[in-house]
Each structure stands twice: as C-alpha cells, then as structure tokens.
C-alpha cells in the first residue's frame, strides 16, 4: 500500500532518533553536514545480489531532499527510475 511513496526523517546526534526500515523497503539518506557516522543493523546476512538501486531524483517519487545539489555516487547517479526496474526483482507484498 505504500509502494512508490516516501517519507523523510531527520536523524542527528542532537535528537538521537533511530529509524526502522522493514525488509524490502527502499531507503536512502542525505548527509547535510560536513561529515556523518551512519550505522545499519540488518535483519539477515547482507546479500549484494538482492540489492536494487532506485534513482534518487526519480520524478515519479518526487522526493524532497534537504539539499539542492547533492553529491551522489556513480552507482546512484546511474540508478534507474522505479518504473524501469523489472517487477520480478521487487519484493512481494503479502499483507
């Protein structure tokens, strides 16, 4: 029911918040300062063969990033739009 929709949250040393991202949910982050320490806690062993990348600036998602001109990795710069990803590679919703 949340497919193709986004939400944004600010995590900082000041607010000490954490964010749970359920398995199968796309996620990304943007560092707004000069440096950041970012930790993941995974529910299973990391398997890069199951990983997908979605264009950070996909117009269909219309994510409102907190910076105007981000520096992105080559991998993120070359990521496809969500609509261009093979549906068979996407997680299946069974709710």
Coordinates of C-alpha atoms in Angstrom, one line a residue:
X1 CA 0.0 0.0 0.0
X2 CA 3.0 2.4 0.4
X3 CA 4.7 1.4 -2.9
X4 CA 6.2 4.4 -4.7
X5 CA 5.5 6.7 -1.7
X6 CA 8.2 8.3 0.5
X7 CA 8.6 9.7 4.0
X8 CA 11.5 11.7 5.3
X9 CA 13.0 11.9 8.8
X10 CA 15.9 13.9 10.4
X11 CA 18.3 11.8 12.4
X12 CA 21.0 13.6 14.3
X13 CA 23.4 13.4 17.3
X14 CA 21.1 16.0 18.9
X15 CA 17.8 14.2 18.6
X16 CA 19.3 10.7 19.0
X17 CA 16.5 9.2 16.8
X18 CA 16.7 5.9 15.0
X19 CA 14.6 4.7 12.0
X20 CA 13.4 1.2 11.4
X21 CA 13.2 0.3 7.8
X22 CA 11.3 -3.0 7.2
X23 CA 12.9 -5.6 4.9
X24 CA 12.1 -4.9 1.3
X25 CA 11.6 -1.2 1.7
X26 CA 13.8 1.1 -0.4
X27 CA 15.8 3.7 1.6
X28 CA 18.4 6.3 1.2
X29 CA 20.0 9.1 3.2
X30 CA 21.4 12.5 2.7
X31 CA 24.2 14.0 4.9
X32 CA 23.5 17.7 5.4
X33 CA 26.7 18.5 7.4
X34 CA 30.4 18.1 6.7
X35 CA 30.5 14.5 8.0
X36 CA 28.3 11.7 9.3
X37 CA 28.6 8.4 11.1
X38 CA 25.9 6.1 9.8
X39 CA 25.2 2.5 11.1
X40 CA 23.0 -0.2 9.7
X41 CA 21.5 -3.0 11.7
X42 CA 20.3 -5.8 9.4
X43 CA 17.7 -8.5 9.9
X44 CA 19.8 -11.0 7.8
X45 CA 23.2 -11.5 6.3
X46 CA 23.9 -8.9 3.6
X47 CA 23.5 -10.3 0.1
X48 CA 24.5 -7.8 -2.6
X49 CA 22.8 -10.0 -5.3
X50 CA 19.4 -9.0 -3.9
X51 CA 20.2 -5.3 -3.7
X52 CA 18.5 -2.8 -6.1
X53 CA 19.1 0.9 -6.7
X54 CA 16.5 3.5 -7.5
X55 CA 17.2 6.9 -8.9
X56 CA 17.5 9.4 -6.1
X57 CA 15.8 12.0 -8.3
X58 CA 13.1 9.9 -9.9
X59 CA 10.4 12.4 -10.8
X60 CA 7.6 9.9 -10.1
X61 CA 8.8 9.6 -6.5
X62 CA 9.3 13.4 -6.1
X63 CA 11.4 13.1 -3.0
X64 CA 12.0 16.4 -1.4
X65 CA 15.7 16.1 -0.5
X66 CA 17.1 18.6 2.0
X67 CA 19.9 19.8 -0.3
X68 CA 19.6 21.5 -3.7
X69 CA 22.7 20.0 -5.5
X70 CA 23.7 16.7 -3.8
X71 CA 27.0 14.8 -4.4
X72 CA 25.9 11.3 -5.4
X73 CA 28.0 8.2 -6.0
X74 CA 28.4 6.9 -9.6
X75 CA 26.2 4.0 -8.8
X76 CA 23.4 6.3 -7.5
X77 CA 23.8 8.6 -10.5
X78 CA 23.2 5.7 -12.9
X79 CA 20.3 4.1 -11.0
X80 CA 17.1 3.5 -12.9
X81 CA 13.7 5.1 -12.2
X82 CA 11.4 2.8 -10.1
X83 CA 9.2 2.2 -13.1
X84 CA 12.1 0.9 -15.1
X85 CA 13.0 -1.9 -12.6
X86 CA 11.9 -5.4 -13.5
X87 CA 8.8 -6.1 -11.3
X88 CA 10.0 -9.6 -10.8
X89 CA 13.0 -8.2 -8.8
X90 CA 10.9 -6.2 -6.5
X91 CA 9.8 -7.5 -3.1
X92 CA 6.3 -9.1 -3.0
X93 CA 3.7 -7.6 -0.7
X94 CA 1.7 -10.3 1.1
X95 CA -0.4 -8.3 3.6

